[in-house]
Amino acid sequence: MGAWDNGPFDNDDAADFAGDISETADAHRIAAQLEEALTAVTNADGYVEAPDMNEALAAAAIVAVLMNPEMPVPSSLDQSWIESARVAPPTHLRGAATHLFARALQPEDNEWYELWAEADLVDEVRDRMTPYASALA
């Protein structure tokens, strides 16, 4: 999985996604990139691969970061980008991000969950996601 810790930005896929999105300055493009990553998982009909879930979790966490300046910002996102991009995400993105956090913790058709379950770390991962999910409420 290329993970070095169990937070939503602590893997190669999420770091790459965060790095890519931080190169975007246009609020509409940022929203489109976030939506694309979120809906790749929330609209999936079958098995969700871990890289897709990693990117979607990063997108959901970025939505939370944009809504709440107190959220931890990953090193792959420049603080000045966060400040310049800080706009209230559209309601549908907040809803998609909330749905994504719930979907991540469903074991059915979910490679990401399987990998954390095999490592017996699902509870720790849930704890790391909770502040981001709570920021969306």
C-alpha positions as semicolon CSV with decimal commas, in nm:
position;residue;x (nm);y (nm);z (nm)
1;M;0,000;0,000;0,000
2;G;0,298;0,235;0,041
3;A;0,172;0,357;0,380
4;W;0,396;0,498;0,651
5;D;0,120;0,566;0,902
6;N;-0,258;0,528;0,923
7;G;-0,383;0,884;0,866
8;P;-0,574;0,987;0,555
9;F;-0,262;1,144;0,398
10;D;-0,008;0,886;0,516
11;N;0,035;0,680;0,199
12;D;0,178;0,725;-0,148
13;D;-0,159;0,749;-0,327
14;A;-0,293;1,017;-0,092
15;A;0,033;1,213;-0,095
16;D;0,036;1,209;-0,475
17;F;-0,329;1,321;-0,487
18;A;-0,264;1,602;-0,239
19;G;0,044;1,710;-0,431
20;D;-0,146;1,712;-0,760
21;I;-0,440;1,909;-0,625
22;S;-0,210;2,165;-0,464
23;E;-0,091;2,258;-0,813
24;T;-0,445;2,377;-0,891
25;A;-0,547;2,734;-0,807
26;D;-0,892;2,750;-0,964
27;A;-1,170;2,677;-0,711
28;H;-1,388;2,507;-0,974
29;R;-1,104;2,274;-1,080
30;I;-1,027;2,195;-0,717
31;A;-1,392;2,104;-0,656
32;A;-1,396;1,892;-0,974
33;Q;-1,082;1,702;-0,870
34;L;-1,222;1,639;-0,523
35;E;-1,555;1,526;-0,665
36;E;-1,389;1,293;-0,915
37;A;-1,188;1,118;-0,643
38;L;-1,486;1,093;-0,408
39;T;-1,734;0,964;-0,664
40;A;-1,486;0,708;-0,799
41;V;-1,552;0,526;-0,471
42;T;-1,898;0,639;-0,362
43;N;-2,046;0,552;-0,703
44;A;-1,850;0,228;-0,748
45;D;-2,067;-0,075;-0,814
46;G;-1,816;-0,340;-0,716
47;Y;-1,485;-0,396;-0,549
48;V;-1,295;-0,080;-0,452
49;E;-0,917;-0,103;-0,486
50;A;-0,700;0,042;-0,209
51;P;-0,540;0,314;-0,427
52;D;-0,883;0,450;-0,520
53;M;-0,989;0,454;-0,155
54;N;-0,662;0,620;-0,053
55;E;-0,720;0,902;-0,303
56;A;-1,085;0,937;-0,203
57;L;-0,996;0,954;0,167
58;A;-0,740;1,223;0,091
59;A;-1,008;1,413;-0,104
60;A;-1,255;1,381;0,184
61;A;-0,992;1,499;0,432
62;I;-0,907;1,795;0,206
63;V;-1,276;1,893;0,207
64;A;-1,259;1,889;0,588
65;V;-0,935;2,092;0,587
66;L;-1,091;2,352;0,357
67;M;-1,388;2,381;0,594
68;N;-1,189;2,396;0,916
69;P;-0,855;2,577;0,949
70;E;-0,781;2,385;1,269
71;M;-0,750;2,052;1,088
72;P;-0,400;1,908;1,046
73;V;-0,260;1,990;0,702
74;P;-0,039;1,727;0,538
75;S;0,310;1,824;0,431
76;S;0,210;1,744;0,071
77;L;-0,025;2,045;0,081
78;D;0,143;2,382;0,106
79;Q;-0,014;2,598;0,379
80;S;-0,033;2,894;0,140
81;W;-0,233;2,677;-0,103
82;I;-0,477;2,589;0,176
83;E;-0,520;2,958;0,258
84;S;-0,566;3,059;-0,105
85;A;-0,798;2,766;-0,183
86;R;-1,001;2,797;0,135
87;V;-1,352;2,829;0,010
88;A;-1,657;2,663;0,154
89;P;-1,683;2,339;-0,041
90;P;-2,020;2,291;-0,210
91;T;-2,276;2,106;0,001
92;H;-2,270;1,805;-0,229
93;L;-1,894;1,767;-0,171
94;R;-1,939;1,776;0,206
95;G;-2,207;1,509;0,171
96;A;-1,990;1,297;-0,059
97;A;-1,697;1,327;0,182
98;T;-1,915;1,225;0,476
99;H;-2,045;0,927;0,277
100;L;-1,689;0,836;0,180
101;F;-1,569;0,816;0,540
102;A;-1,858;0,580;0,618
103;R;-1,789;0,372;0,304
104;A;-1,421;0,336;0,394
105;L;-1,516;0,151;0,711
106;Q;-1,745;-0,097;0,537
107;P;-1,560;-0,424;0,478
108;E;-1,765;-0,534;0,175
109;D;-1,585;-0,497;-0,160
110;N;-1,313;-0,286;0,000
111;E;-0,945;-0,374;-0,043
112;W;-0,840;-0,076;0,172
113;Y;-1,043;-0,208;0,467
114;E;-0,911;-0,561;0,411
115;L;-0,552;-0,441;0,432
116;W;-0,609;-0,252;0,757
117;A;-0,809;-0,544;0,900
118;E;-0,524;-0,785;0,818
119;A;-0,290;-0,555;1,011
120;D;-0,546;-0,537;1,296
121;L;-0,546;-0,156;1,271
122;V;-0,905;-0,071;1,173
123;D;-0,977;0,093;1,510
124;E;-0,665;0,309;1,488
125;V;-0,748;0,413;1,131
126;R;-1,104;0,498;1,237
127;D;-0,966;0,713;1,518
128;R;-0,740;0,901;1,274
129;M;-1,033;0,967;1,036
130;T;-1,282;1,077;1,303
131;P;-1,163;1,440;1,338
132;Y;-1,191;1,490;0,961
133;A;-1,534;1,327;0,944
134;S;-1,651;1,532;1,243
135;A;-1,536;1,855;1,076
136;L;-1,784;1,786;0,796
137;A;-2,086;1,779;1,028
